[in-house]
mmCIF file of C-alpha atoms in Angstrom:
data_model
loop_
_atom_site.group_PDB
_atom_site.id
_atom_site.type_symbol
_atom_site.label_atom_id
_atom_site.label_comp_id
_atom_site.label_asym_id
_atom_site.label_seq_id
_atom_site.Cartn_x
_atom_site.Cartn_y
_atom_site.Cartn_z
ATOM 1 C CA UNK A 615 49.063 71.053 257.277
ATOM 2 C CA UNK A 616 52.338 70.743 255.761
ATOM 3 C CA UNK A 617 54.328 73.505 253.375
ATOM 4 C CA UNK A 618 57.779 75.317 253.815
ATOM 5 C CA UNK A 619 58.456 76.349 257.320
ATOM 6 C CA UNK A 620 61.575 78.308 258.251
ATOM 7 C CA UNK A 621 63.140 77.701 261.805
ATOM 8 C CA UNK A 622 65.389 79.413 263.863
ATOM 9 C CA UNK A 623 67.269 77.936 266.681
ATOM 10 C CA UNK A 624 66.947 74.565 264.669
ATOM 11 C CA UNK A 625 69.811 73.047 266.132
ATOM 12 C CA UNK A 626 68.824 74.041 269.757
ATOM 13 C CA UNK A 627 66.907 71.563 272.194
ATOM 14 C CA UNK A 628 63.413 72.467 270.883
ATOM 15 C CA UNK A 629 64.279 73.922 267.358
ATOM 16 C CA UNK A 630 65.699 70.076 267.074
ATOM 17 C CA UNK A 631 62.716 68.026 268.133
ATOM 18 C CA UNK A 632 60.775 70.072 265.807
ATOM 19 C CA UNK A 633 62.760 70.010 262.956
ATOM 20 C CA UNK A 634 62.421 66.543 263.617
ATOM 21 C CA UNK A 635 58.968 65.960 264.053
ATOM 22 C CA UNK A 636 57.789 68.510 260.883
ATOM 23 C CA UNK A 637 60.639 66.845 258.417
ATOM 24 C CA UNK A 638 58.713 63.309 259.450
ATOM 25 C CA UNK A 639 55.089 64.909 258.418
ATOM 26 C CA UNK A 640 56.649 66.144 255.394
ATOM 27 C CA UNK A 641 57.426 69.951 255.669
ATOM 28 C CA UNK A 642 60.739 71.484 253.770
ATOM 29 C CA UNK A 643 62.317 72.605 256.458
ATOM 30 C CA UNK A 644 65.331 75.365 256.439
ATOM 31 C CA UNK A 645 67.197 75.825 259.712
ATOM 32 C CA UNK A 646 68.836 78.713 260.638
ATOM 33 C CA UNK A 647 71.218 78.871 263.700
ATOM 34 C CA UNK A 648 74.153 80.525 265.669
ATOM 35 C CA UNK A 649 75.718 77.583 266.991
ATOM 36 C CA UNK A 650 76.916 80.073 270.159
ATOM 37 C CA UNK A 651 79.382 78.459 272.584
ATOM 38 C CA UNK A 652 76.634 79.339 275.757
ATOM 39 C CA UNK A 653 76.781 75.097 275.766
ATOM 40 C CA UNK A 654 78.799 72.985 274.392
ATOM 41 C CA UNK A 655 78.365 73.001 270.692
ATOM 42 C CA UNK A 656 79.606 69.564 269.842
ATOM 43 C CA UNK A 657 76.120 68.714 271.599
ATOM 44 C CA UNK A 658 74.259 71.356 269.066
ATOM 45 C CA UNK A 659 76.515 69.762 266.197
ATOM 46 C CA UNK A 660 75.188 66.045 267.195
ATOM 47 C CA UNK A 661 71.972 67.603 267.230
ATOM 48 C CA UNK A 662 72.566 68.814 263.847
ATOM 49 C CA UNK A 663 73.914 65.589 262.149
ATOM 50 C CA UNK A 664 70.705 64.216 262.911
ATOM 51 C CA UNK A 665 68.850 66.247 261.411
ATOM 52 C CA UNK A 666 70.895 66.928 257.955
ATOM 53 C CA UNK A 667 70.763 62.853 257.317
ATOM 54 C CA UNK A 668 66.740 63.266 256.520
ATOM 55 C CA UNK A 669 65.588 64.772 253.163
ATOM 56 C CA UNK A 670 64.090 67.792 253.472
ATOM 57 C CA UNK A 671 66.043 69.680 255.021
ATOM 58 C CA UNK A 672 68.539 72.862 254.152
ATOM 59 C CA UNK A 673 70.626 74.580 257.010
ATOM 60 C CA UNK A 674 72.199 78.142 257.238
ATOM 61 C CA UNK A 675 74.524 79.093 260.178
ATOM 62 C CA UNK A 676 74.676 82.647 261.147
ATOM 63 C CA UNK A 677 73.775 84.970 263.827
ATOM 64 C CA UNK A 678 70.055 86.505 264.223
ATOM 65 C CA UNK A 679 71.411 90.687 264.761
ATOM 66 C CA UNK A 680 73.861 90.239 261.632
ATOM 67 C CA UNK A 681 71.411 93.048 259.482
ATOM 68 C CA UNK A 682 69.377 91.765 256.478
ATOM 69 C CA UNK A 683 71.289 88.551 256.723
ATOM 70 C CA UNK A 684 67.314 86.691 257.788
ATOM 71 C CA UNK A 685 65.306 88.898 255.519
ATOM 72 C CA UNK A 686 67.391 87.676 252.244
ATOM 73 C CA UNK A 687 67.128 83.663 253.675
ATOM 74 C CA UNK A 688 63.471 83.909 254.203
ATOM 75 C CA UNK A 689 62.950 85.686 250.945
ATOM 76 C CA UNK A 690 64.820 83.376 248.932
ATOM 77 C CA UNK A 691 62.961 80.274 250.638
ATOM 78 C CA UNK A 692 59.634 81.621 250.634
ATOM 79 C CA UNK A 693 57.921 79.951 253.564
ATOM 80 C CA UNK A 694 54.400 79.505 254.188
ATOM 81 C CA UNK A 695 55.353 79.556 258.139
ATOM 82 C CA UNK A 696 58.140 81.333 260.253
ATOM 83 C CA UNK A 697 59.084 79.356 263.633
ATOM 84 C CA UNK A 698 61.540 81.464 265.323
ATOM 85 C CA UNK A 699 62.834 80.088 268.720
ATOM 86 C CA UNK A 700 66.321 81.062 268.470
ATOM 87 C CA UNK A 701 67.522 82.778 271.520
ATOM 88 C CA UNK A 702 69.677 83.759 274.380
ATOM 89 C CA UNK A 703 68.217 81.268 277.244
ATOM 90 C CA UNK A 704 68.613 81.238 280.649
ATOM 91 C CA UNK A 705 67.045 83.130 283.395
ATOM 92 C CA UNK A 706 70.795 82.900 285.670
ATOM 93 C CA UNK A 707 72.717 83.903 282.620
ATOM 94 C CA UNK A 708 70.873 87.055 282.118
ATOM 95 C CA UNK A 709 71.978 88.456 285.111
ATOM 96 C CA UNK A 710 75.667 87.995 284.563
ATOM 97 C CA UNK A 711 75.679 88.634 280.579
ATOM 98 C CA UNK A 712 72.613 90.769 279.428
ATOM 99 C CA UNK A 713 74.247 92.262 276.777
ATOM 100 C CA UNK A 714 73.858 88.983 274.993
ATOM 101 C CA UNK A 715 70.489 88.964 275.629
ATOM 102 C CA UNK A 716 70.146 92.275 274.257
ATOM 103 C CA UNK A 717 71.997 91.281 270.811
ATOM 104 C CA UNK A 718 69.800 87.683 270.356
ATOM 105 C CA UNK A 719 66.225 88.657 272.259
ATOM 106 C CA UNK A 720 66.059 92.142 271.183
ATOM 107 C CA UNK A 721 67.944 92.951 268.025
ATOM 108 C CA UNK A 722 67.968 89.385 266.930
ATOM 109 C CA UNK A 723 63.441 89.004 266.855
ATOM 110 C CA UNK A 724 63.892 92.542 265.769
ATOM 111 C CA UNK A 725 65.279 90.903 262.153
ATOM 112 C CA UNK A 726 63.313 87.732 262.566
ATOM 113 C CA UNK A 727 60.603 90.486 262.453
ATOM 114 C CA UNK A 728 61.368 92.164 259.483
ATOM 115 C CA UNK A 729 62.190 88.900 257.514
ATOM 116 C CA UNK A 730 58.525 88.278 258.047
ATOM 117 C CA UNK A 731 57.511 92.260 257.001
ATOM 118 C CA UNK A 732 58.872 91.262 253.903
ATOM 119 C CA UNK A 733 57.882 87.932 252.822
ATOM 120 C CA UNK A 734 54.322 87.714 254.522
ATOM 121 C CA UNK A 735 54.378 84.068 255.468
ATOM 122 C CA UNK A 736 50.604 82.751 256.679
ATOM 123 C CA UNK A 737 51.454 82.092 260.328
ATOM 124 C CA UNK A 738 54.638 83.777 262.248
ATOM 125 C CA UNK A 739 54.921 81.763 265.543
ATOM 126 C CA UNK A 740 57.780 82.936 268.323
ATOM 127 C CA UNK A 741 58.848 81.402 271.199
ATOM 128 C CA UNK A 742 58.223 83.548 274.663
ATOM 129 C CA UNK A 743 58.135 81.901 278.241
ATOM 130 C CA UNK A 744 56.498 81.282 281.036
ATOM 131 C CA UNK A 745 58.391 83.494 282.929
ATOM 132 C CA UNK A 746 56.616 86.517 281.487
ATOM 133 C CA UNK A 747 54.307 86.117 284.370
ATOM 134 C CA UNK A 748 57.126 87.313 286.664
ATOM 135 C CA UNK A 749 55.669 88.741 290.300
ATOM 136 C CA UNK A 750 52.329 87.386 288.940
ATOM 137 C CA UNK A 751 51.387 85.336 292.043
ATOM 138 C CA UNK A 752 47.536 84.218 290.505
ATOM 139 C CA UNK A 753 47.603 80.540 289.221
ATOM 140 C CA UNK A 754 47.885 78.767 287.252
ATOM 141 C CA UNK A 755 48.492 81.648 284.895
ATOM 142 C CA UNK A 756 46.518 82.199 281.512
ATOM 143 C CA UNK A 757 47.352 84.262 278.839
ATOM 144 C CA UNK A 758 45.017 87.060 280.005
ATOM 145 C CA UNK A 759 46.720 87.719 282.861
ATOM 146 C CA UNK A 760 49.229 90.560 283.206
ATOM 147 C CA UNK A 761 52.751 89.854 282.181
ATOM 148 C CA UNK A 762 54.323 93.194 283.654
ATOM 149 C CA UNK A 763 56.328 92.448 286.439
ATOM 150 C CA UNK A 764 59.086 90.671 285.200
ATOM 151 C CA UNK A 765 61.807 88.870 287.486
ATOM 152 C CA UNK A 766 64.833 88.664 285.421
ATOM 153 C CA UNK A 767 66.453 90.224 282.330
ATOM 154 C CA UNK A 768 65.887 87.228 280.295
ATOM 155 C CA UNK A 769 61.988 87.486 280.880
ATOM 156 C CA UNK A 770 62.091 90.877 280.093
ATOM 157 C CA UNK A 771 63.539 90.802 276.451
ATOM 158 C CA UNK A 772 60.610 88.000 275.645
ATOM 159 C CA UNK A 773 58.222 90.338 277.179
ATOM 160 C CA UNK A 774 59.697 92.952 275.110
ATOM 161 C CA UNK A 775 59.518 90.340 272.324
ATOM 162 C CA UNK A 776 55.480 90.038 272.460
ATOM 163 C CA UNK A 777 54.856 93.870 272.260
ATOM 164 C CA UNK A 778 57.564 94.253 269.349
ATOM 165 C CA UNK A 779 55.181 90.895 267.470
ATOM 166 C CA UNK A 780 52.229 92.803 268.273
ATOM 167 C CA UNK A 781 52.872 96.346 266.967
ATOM 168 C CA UNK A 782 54.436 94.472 263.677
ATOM 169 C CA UNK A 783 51.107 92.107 263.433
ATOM 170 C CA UNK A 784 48.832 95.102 263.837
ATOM 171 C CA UNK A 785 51.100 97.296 261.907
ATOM 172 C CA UNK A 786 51.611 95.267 258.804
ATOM 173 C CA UNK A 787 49.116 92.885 259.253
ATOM 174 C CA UNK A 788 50.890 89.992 259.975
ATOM 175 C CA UNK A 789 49.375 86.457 261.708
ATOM 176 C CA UNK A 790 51.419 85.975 264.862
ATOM 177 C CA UNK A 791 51.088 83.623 267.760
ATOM 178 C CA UNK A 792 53.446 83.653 270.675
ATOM 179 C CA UNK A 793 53.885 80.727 272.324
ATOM 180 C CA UNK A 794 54.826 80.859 276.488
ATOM 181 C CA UNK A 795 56.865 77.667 277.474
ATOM 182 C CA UNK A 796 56.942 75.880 280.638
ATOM 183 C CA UNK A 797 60.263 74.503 281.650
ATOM 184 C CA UNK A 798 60.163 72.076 278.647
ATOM 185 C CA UNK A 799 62.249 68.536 279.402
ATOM 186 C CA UNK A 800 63.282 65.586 277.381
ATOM 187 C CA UNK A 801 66.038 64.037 275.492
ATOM 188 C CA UNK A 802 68.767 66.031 273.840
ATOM 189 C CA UNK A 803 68.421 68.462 276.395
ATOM 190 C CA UNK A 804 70.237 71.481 277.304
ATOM 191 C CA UNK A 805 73.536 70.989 279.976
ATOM 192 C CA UNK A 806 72.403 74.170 281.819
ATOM 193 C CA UNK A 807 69.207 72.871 282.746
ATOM 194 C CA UNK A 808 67.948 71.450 285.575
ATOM 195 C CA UNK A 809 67.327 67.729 284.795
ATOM 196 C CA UNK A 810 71.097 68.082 282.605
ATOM 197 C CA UNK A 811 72.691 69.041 285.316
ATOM 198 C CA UNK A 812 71.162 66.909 288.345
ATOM 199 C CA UNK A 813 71.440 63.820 286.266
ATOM 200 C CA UNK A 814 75.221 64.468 285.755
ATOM 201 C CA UNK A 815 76.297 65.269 288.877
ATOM 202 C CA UNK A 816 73.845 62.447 290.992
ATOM 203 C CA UNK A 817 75.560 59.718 288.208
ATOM 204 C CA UNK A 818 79.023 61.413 289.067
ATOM 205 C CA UNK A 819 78.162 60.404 293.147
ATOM 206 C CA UNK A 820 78.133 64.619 293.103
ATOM 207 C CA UNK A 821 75.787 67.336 295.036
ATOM 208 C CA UNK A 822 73.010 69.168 293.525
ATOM 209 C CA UNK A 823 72.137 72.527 294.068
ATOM 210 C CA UNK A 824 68.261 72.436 295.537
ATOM 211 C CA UNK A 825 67.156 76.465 295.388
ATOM 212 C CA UNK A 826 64.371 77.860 297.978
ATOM 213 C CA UNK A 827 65.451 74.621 300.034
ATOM 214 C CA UNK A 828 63.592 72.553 297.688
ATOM 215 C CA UNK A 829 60.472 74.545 298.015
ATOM 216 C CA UNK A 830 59.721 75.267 294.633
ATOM 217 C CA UNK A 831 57.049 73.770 291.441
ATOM 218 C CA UNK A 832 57.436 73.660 288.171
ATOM 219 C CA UNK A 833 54.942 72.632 285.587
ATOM 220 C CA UNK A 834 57.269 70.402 283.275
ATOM 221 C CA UNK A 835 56.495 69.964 279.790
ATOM 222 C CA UNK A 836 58.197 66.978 277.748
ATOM 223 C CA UNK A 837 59.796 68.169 274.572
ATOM 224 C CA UNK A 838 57.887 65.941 272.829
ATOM 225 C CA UNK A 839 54.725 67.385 274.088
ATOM 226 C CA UNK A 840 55.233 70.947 273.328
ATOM 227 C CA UNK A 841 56.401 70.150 269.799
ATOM 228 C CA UNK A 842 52.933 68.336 269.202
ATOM 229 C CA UNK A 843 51.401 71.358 270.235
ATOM 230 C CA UNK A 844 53.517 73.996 268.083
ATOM 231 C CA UNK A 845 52.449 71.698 265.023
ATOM 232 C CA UNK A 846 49.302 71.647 265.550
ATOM 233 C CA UNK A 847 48.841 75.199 266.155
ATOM 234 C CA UNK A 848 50.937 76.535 262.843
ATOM 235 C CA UNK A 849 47.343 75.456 261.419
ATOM 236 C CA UNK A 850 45.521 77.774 263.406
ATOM 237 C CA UNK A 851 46.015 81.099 262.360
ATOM 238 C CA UNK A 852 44.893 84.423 264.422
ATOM 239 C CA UNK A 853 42.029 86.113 262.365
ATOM 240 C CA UNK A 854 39.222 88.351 264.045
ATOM 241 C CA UNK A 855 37.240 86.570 266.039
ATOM 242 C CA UNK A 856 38.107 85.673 269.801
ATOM 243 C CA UNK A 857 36.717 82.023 270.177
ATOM 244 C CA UNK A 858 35.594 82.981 273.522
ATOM 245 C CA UNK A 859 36.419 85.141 277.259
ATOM 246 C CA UNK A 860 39.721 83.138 277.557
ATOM 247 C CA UNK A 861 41.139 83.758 274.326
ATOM 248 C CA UNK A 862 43.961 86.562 273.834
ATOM 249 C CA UNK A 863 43.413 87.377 270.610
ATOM 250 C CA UNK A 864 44.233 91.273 270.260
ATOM 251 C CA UNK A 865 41.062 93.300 269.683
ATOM 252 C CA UNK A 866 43.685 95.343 266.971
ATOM 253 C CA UNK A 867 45.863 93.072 265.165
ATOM 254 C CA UNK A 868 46.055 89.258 263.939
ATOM 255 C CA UNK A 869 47.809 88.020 267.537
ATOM 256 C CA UNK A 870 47.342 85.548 269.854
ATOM 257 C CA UNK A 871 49.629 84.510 273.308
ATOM 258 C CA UNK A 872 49.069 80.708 273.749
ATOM 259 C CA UNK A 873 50.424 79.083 276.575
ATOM 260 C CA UNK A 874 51.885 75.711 276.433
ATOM 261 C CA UNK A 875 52.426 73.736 279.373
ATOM 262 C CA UNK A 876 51.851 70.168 280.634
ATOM 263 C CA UNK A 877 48.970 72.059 283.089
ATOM 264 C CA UNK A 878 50.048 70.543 286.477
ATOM 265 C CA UNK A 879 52.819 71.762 289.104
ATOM 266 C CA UNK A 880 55.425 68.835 289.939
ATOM 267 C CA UNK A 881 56.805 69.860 293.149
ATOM 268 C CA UNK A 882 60.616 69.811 292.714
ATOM 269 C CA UNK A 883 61.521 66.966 295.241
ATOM 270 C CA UNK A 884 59.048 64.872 293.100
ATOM 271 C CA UNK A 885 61.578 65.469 290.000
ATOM 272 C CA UNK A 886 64.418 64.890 291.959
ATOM 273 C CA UNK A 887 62.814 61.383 293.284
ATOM 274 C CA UNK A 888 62.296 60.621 289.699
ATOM 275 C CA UNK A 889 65.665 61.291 288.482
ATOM 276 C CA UNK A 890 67.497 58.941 291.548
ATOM 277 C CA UNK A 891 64.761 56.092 290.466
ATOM 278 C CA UNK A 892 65.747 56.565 286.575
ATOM 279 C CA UNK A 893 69.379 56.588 287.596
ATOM 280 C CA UNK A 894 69.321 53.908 290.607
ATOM 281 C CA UNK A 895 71.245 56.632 292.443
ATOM 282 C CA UNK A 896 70.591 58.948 295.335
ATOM 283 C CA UNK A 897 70.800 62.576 295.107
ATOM 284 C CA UNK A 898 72.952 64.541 297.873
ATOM 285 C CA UNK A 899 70.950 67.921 298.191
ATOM 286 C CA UNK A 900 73.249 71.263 298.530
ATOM 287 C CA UNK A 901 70.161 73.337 300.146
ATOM 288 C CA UNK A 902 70.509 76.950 298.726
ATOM 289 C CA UNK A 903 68.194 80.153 299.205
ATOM 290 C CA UNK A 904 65.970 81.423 296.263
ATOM 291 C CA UNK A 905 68.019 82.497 293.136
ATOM 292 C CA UNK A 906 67.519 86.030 292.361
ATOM 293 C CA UNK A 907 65.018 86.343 289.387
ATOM 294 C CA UNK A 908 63.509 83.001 290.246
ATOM 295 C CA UNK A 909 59.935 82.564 290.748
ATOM 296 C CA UNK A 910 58.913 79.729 293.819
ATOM 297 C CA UNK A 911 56.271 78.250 291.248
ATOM 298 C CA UNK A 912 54.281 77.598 288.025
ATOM 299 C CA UNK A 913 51.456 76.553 286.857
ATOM 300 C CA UNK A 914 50.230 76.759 282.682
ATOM 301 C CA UNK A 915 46.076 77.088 282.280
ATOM 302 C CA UNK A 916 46.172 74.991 279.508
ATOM 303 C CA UNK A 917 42.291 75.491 278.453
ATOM 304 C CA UNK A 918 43.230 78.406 275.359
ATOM 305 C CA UNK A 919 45.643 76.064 273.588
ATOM 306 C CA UNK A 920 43.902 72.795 274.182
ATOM 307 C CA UNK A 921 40.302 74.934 272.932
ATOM 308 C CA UNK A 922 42.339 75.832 269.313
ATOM 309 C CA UNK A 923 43.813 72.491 268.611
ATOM 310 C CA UNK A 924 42.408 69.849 270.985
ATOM 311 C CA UNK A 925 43.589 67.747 273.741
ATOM 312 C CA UNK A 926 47.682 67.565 273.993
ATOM 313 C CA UNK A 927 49.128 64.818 275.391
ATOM 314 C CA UNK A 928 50.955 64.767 278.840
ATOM 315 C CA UNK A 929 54.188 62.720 279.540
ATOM 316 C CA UNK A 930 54.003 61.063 283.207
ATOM 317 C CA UNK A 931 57.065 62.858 284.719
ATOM 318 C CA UNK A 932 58.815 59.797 286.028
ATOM 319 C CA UNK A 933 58.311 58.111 282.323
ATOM 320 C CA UNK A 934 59.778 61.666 280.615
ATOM 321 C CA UNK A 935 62.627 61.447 282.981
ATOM 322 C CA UNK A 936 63.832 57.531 282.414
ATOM 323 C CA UNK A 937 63.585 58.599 278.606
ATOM 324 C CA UNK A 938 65.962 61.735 279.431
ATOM 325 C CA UNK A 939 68.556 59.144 281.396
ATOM 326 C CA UNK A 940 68.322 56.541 278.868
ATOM 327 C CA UNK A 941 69.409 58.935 276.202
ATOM 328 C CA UNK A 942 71.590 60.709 278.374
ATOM 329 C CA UNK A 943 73.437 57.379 279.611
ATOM 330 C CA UNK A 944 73.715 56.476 275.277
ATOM 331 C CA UNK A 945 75.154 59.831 274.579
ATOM 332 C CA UNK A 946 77.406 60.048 277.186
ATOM 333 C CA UNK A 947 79.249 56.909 276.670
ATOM 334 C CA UNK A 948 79.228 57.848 272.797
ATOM 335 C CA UNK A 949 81.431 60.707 273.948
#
């Protein structure tokens, strides 16, 4: 499938890799983003540069809550599909700042969501997380579980996010499919994130800060991995029909939570291990308690997404990690 798609957040981690990847099959491809200084944003700008050297591509910078602002870009560019991953990220950050959270996660999908009531693209896709699952303590989790309990602000507003896409996609009849993430990886990454941060710091001969005393799993998902799976999903449009127990298509609307994950817990230490063999370093571990709104572990059920679009593919973690520290090591010393 290729067509117009219209992207939020296109200059973000994700929002760039998929830019990326949907300019090379030959999608037009507007971006839309905020540029916020939560990170730096010479790395968003870098990110950026890439992207406007390939044809195909139109960007508009603004900020998702600014009223009617999205509804009169979509409108004018007519897209067949709506990708909107813009956000405020973090699950620390929340606690210390949730009015931002409010303003991007709430208000901000709240536009994204009328853009779409307006100009009826074929497939609406938004980004939620894997941290919807909050308290949840049954793995690994799959979309028909319960996503009520959540353990930070952050998941919250994305929870909050998936009823607001549902009542809109039952209301006005609009294909949606939220996507949950799983602690996505990979080159061009973000510099509050894990595998950022511990890279710096062990190539700096500086501590890292290991939470729960390293007792904690993660099911890591390259970038590159994810994106293949958002592609091939803006194909696959909700209808009517469930395609089985495990799907969570809504009984009422044209809806559908998919998770995407790599669909195996790496313990943390593992990651770490793989970061001091990519770097030829070794870590010094700063033990810490559990972070509050942290969750010890997860763990995607990949069946539902792999069932709509096939098998995904699934970067080794030490291989996703040397490509993170090779590109971290070239854009460092281009700095």
């Amino acid at each position: 499938m290729t067509g117009r798609v219209f992207i939020t957040g296109a200059a973000g981690f994700i929002g760039f890799h998929l830019v990326k990847r949907m300019l090379s099959d030959g999608w037009q491809v507007m971006g839309f983003d905020g540029m916020t200084p939560y990170y730096s944003p010479k790395l968003k700008e870098s990110r950026l540069s890439v992207l406007q050297a390939q044809p195909g591509f139109s960007f508009e910078q603004g900020m998702l809550e600014k009223e009617g602002r999205l509804t009169d870009l979509v409108g004018a560019f007519d897209p067949d599909v709506i990708v909107h991953l813009a956000a405020q990220a973090g699950v620390r950050y929340s606690i210390d700042a949730p009015r931002s959270y409010v303003a991007s996660n709430l208000i901000g999908a709240h536009e994204v969501l009328e853009a779409a009531r307006a100009c009826k693209p074929k497939h609406l896709m938004m980004a939620s997380t894997s941290s919807a699952y909050g308290a949840n303590t049954e793995m690994p989790y799959a979309e028909t579980h319960r996503a009520v309990h959540p353990m930070s602000f952050y998941a919250a507003t994305k929870i909050a996010n998936e009823a607001m896409a549902h009542s809109y996609a039952h209301l006005f009849g609009i294909p949606t499919t939220m996507f949950r993430f799983f602690t996505v990886y990979g080159t061009w990454g973000r510099p509050d994130m894990a595998l950022f941060k511990f890279t710096k710091a062990i190539l700096n001969g500086e501590p890292i800060d290991v939470y729960n005393h390293g007792n904690m799993q993660r099911d890591f998902t390259y970038v590159e991995d994810l994106v293949e799976g958002i592609v091939r999903l803006a194909g696959t449009v909700p209808g009517t029909e469930p395609i089985g127990p495990a799907d969570s298509l809504s009984p009422v609307a044209p809806f559908r939570v998919v998770n995407i994950g790599n669909g195996m817990p790496i313990a943390l230490n593992e990651f770490i291990a793989a970061i001091e063999a990519a770097t030829g370093r070794e870590a010094q571990r700063n033990l810490m308690p559990m972070q509050p709104g942290d969750v010890p572990s997860t763990w995607a059920d990949a069946s539902l997404v792999e069932a709509l679009v096939g098998k995904l593919p699934r970067m080794d973690i030490r291989e996703g990690v040397q490509h993170f520290v090779d590109w971290y090591l070239g854009w460092n010393a281009a700095e």
